[in-house]
mmCIF file with all atom_site columns, C-alpha atoms in Angstrom:
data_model
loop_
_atom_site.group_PDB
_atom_site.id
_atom_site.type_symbol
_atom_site.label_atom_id
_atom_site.label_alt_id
_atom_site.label_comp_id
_atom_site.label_asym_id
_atom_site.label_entity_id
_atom_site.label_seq_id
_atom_site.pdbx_PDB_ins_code
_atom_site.Cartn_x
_atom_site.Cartn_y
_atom_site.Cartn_z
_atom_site.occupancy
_atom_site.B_iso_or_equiv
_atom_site.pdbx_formal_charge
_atom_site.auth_seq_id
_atom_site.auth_comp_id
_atom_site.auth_asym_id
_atom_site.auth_atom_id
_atom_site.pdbx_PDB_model_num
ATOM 1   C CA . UNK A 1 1   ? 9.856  47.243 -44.373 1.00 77.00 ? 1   UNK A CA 1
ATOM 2   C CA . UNK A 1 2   ? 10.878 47.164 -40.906 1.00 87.00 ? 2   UNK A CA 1
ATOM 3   C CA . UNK A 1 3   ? 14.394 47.584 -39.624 1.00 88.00 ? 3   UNK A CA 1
ATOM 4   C CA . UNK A 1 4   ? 14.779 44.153 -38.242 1.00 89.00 ? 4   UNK A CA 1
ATOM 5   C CA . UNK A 1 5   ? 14.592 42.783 -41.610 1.00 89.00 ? 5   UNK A CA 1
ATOM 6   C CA . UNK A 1 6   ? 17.339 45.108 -43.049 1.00 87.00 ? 6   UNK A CA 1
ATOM 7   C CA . UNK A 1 7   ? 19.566 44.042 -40.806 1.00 88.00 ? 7   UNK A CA 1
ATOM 8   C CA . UNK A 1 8   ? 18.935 40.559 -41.189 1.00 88.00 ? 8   UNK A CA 1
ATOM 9   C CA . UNK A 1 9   ? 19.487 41.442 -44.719 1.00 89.00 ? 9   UNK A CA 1
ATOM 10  C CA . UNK A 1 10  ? 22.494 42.854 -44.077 1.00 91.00 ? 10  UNK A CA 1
ATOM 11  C CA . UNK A 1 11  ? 24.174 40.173 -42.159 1.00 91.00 ? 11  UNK A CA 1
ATOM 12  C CA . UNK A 1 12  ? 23.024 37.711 -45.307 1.00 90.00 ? 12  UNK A CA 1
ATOM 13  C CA . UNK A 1 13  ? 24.923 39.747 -47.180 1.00 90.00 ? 13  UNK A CA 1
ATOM 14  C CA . UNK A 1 14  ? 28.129 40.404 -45.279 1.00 91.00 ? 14  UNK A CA 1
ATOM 15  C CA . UNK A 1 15  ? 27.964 36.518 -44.894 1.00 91.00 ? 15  UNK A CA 1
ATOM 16  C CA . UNK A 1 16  ? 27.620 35.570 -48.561 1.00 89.00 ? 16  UNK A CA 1
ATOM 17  C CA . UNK A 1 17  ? 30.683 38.276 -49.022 1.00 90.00 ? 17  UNK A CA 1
ATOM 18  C CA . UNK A 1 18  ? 32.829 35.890 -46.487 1.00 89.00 ? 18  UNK A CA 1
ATOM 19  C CA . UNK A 1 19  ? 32.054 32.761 -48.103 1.00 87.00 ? 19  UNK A CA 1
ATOM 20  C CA . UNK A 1 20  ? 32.991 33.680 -51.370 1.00 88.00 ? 20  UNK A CA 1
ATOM 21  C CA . UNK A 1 21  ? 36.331 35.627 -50.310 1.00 87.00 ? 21  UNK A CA 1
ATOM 22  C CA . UNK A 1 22  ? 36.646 32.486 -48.780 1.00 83.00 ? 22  UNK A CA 1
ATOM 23  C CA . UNK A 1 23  ? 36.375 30.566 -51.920 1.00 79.00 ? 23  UNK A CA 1
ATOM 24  C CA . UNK A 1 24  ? 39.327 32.732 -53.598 1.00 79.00 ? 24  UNK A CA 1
ATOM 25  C CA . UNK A 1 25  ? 41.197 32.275 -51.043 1.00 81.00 ? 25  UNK A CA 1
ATOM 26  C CA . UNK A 1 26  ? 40.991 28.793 -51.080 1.00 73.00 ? 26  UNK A CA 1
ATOM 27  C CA . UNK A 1 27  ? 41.362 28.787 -55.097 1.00 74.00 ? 27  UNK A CA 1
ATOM 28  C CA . UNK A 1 28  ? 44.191 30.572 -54.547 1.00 77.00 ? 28  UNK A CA 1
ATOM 29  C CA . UNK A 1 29  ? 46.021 28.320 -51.810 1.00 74.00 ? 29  UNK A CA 1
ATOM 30  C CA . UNK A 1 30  ? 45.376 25.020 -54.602 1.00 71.00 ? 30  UNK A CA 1
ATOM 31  C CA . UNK A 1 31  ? 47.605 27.439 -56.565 1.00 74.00 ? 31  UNK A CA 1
ATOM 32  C CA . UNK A 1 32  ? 44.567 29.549 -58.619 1.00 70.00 ? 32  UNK A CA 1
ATOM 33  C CA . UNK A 1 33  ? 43.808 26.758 -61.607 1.00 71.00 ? 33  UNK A CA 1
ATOM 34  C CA . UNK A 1 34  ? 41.202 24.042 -61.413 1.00 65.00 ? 34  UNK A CA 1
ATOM 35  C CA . UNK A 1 35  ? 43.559 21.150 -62.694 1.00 65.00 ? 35  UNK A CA 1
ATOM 36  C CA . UNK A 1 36  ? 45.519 22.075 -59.405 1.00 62.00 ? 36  UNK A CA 1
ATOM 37  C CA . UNK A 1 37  ? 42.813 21.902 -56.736 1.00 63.00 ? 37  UNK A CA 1
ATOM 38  C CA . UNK A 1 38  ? 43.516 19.048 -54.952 1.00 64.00 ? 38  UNK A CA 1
ATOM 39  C CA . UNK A 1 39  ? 39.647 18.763 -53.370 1.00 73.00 ? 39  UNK A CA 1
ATOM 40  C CA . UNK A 1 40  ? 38.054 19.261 -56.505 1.00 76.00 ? 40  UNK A CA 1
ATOM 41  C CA . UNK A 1 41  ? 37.304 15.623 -57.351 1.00 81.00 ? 41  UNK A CA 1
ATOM 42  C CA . UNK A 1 42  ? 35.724 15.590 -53.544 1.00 81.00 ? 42  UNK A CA 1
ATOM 43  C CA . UNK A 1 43  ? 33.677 18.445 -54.185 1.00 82.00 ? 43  UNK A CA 1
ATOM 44  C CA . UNK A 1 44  ? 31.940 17.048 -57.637 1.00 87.00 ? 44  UNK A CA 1
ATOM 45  C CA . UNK A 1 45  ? 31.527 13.946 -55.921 1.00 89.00 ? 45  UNK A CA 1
ATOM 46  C CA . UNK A 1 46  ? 29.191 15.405 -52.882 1.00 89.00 ? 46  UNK A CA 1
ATOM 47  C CA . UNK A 1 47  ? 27.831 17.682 -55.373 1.00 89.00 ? 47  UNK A CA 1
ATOM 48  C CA . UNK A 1 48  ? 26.815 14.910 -57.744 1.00 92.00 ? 48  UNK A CA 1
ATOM 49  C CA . UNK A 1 49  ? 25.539 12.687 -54.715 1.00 92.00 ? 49  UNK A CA 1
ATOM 50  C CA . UNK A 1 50  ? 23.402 15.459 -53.537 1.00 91.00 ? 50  UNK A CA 1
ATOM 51  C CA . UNK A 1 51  ? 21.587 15.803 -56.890 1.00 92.00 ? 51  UNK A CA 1
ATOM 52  C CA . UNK A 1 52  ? 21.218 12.138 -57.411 1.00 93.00 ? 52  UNK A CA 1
ATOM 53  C CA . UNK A 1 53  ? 19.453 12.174 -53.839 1.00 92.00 ? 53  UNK A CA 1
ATOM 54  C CA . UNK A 1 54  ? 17.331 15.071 -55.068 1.00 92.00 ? 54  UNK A CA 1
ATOM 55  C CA . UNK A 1 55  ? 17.012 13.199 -58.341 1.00 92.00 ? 55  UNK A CA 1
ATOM 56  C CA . UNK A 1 56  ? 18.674 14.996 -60.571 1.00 93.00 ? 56  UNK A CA 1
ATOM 57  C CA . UNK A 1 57  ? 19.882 12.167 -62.929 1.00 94.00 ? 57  UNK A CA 1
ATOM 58  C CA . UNK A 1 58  ? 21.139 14.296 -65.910 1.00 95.00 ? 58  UNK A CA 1
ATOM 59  C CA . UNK A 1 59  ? 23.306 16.627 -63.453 1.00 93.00 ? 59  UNK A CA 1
ATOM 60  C CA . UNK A 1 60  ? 24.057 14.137 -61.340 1.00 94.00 ? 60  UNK A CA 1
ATOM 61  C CA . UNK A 1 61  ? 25.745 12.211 -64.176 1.00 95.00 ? 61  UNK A CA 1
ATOM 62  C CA . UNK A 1 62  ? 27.093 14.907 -65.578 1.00 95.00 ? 62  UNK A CA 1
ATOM 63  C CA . UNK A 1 63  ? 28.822 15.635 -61.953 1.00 93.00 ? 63  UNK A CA 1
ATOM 64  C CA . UNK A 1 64  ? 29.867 12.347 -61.679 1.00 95.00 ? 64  UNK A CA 1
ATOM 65  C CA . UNK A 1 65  ? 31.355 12.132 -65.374 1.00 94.00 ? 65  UNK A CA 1
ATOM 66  C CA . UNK A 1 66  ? 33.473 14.985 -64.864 1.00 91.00 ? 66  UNK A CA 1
ATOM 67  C CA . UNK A 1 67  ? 35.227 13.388 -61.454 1.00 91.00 ? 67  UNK A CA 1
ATOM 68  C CA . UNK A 1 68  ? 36.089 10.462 -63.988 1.00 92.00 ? 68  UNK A CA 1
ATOM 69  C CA . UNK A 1 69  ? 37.797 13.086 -66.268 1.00 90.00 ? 69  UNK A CA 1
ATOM 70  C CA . UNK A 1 70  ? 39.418 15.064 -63.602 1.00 85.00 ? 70  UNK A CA 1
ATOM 71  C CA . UNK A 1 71  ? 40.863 12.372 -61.586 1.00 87.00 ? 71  UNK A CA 1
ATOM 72  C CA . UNK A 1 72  ? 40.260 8.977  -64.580 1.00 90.00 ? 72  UNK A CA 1
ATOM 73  C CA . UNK A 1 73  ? 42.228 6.294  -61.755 1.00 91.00 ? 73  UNK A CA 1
ATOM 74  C CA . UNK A 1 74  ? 39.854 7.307  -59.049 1.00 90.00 ? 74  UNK A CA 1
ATOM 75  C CA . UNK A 1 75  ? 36.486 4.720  -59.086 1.00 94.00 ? 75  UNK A CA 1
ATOM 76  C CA . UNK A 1 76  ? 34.234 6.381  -57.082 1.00 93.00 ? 76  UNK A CA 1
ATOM 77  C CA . UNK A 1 77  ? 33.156 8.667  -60.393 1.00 94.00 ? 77  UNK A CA 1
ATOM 78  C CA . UNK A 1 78  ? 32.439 4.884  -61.796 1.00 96.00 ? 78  UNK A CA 1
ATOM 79  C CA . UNK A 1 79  ? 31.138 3.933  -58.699 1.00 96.00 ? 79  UNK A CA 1
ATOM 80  C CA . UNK A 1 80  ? 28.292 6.531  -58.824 1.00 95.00 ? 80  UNK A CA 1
ATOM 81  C CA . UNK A 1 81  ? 27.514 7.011  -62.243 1.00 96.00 ? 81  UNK A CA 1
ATOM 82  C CA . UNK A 1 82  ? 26.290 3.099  -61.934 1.00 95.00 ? 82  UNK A CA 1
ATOM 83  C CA . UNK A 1 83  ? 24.469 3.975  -59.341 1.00 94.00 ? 83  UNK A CA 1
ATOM 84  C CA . UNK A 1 84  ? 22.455 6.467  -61.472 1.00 96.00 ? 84  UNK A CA 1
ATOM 85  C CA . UNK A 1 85  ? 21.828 3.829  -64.120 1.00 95.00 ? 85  UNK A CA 1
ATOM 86  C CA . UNK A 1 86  ? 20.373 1.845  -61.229 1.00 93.00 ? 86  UNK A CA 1
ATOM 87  C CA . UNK A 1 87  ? 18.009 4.131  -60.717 1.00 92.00 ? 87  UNK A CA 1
ATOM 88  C CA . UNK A 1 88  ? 17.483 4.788  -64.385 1.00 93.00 ? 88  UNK A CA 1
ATOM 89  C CA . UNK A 1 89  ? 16.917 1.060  -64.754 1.00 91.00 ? 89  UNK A CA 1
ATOM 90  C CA . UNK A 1 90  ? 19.934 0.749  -67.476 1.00 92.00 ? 90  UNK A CA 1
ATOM 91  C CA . UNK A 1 91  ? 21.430 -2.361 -66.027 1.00 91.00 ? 91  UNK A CA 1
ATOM 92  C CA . UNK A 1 92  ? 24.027 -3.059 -68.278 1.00 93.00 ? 92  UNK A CA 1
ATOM 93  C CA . UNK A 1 93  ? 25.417 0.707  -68.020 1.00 94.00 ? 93  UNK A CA 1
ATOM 94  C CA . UNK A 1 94  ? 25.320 -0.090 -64.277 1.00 94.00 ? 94  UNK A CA 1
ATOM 95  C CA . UNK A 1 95  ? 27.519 -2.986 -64.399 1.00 94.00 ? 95  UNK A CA 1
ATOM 96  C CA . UNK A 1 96  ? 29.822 -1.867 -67.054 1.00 95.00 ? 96  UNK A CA 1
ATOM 97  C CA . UNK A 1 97  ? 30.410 1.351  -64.907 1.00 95.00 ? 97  UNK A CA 1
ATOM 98  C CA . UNK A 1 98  ? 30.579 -0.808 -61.266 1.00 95.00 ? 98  UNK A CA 1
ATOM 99  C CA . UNK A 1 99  ? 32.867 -3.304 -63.084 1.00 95.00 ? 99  UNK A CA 1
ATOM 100 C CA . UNK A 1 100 ? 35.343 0.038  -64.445 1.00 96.00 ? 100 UNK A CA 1
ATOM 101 C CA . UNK A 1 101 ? 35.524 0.897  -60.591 1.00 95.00 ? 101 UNK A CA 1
ATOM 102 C CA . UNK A 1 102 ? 36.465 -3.052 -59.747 1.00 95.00 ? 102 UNK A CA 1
ATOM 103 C CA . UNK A 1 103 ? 39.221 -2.572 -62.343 1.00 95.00 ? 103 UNK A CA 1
ATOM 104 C CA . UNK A 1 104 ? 40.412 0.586  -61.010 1.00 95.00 ? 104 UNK A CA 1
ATOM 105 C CA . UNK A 1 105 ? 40.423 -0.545 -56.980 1.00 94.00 ? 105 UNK A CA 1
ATOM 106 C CA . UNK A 1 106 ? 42.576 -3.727 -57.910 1.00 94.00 ? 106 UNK A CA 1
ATOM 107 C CA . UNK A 1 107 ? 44.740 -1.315 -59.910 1.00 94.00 ? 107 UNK A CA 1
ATOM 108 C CA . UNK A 1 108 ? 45.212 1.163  -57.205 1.00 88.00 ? 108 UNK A CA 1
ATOM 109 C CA . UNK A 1 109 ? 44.480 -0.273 -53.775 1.00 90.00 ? 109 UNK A CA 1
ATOM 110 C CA . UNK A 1 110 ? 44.854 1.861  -50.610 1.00 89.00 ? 110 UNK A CA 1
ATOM 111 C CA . UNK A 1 111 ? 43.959 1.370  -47.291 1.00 90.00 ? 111 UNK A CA 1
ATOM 112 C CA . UNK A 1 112 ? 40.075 2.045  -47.647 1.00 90.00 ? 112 UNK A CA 1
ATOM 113 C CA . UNK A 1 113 ? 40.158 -0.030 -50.923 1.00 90.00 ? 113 UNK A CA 1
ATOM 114 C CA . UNK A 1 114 ? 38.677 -3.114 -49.259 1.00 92.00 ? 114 UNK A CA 1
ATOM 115 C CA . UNK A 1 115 ? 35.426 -1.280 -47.758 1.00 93.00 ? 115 UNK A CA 1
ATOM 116 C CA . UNK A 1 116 ? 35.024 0.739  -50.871 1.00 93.00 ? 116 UNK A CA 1
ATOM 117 C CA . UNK A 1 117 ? 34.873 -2.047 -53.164 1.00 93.00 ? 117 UNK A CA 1
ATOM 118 C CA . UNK A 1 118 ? 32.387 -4.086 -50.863 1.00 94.00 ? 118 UNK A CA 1
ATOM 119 C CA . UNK A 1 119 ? 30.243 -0.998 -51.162 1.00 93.00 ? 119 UNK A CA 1
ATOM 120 C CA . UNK A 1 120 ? 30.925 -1.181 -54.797 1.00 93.00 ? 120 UNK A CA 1
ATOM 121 C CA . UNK A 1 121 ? 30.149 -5.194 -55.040 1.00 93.00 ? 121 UNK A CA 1
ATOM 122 C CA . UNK A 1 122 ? 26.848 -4.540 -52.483 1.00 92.00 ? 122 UNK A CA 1
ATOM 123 C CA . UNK A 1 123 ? 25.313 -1.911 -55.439 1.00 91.00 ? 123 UNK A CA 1
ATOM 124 C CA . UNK A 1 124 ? 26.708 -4.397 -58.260 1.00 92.00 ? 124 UNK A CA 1
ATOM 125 C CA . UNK A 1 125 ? 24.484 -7.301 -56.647 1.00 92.00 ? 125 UNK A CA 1
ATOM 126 C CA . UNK A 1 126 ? 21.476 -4.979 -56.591 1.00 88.00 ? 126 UNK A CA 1
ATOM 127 C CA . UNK A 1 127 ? 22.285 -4.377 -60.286 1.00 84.00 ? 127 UNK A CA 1
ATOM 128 C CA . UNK A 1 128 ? 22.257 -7.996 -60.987 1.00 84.00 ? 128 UNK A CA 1
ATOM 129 C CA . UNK A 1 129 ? 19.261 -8.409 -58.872 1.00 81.00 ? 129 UNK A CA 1
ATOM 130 C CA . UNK A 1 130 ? 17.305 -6.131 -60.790 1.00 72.00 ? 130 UNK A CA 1
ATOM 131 C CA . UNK A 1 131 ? 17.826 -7.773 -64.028 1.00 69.00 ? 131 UNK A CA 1
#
């Protein structure tokens, strides 16, 4: 093998070895358990979105299932695991889980509550379209 590619090896490597001392560190700084890390709910939601896009329904649910038991009062878990049982065609799964979220905004409104729940209410009316 030539040279070139060892060394582009090695900087893979050194750069894998950052990003995951860079992961302790920032396990460490959420103070070093997983019921403390504040961006954990955010994580499992772009990771679940990101598998649902590649269509990865099992997974993605399962992502989006665990954000409901991490953080139960936020809807966006709800919000997305209805939008997997759109795509799944399971309507009534879809609006059970969309209506869960509409529960949980009126419950818990912040500032962005009013433009997440239209979002919400735009993928319940494709729900009820596809009926």
């Amino acid at each position: 093998m030539s040279y070139e590619f060892y060394k582009v090896l090695h900087l893979l490597g050194l750069s894998l070895v950052v990003l995951s001392l860079g992961g302790v560190v920032h396990h460490v700084l959420n103070g070093g358990t997983k019921q403390s890390d504040a961006f954990r709910k955010g994580t499992m939601i772009t990771h679940g979105i990101g598998l649902l896009l590649q269509g990865d329904l099992k997974n993605a649910t399962y992502a989006f299932t665990q954000v409901t038991k991490v953080s139960p009062k936020w809807p966006e878990g709800y919000v997305n695991i209805g939008r997997v049982r759109q795509v799944e065609r399971d309507t009534p799964t879809a609006k059970a889980a969309f209506e869960q979220a509409f529960k949980l905004y009126d419950a818990n409104p912040t500032p962005m509550t009013r433009y997440q729940k239209a979002r919400a209410q735009n993928f319940y009316a494709q729900s009820l379209f596809d009926e």
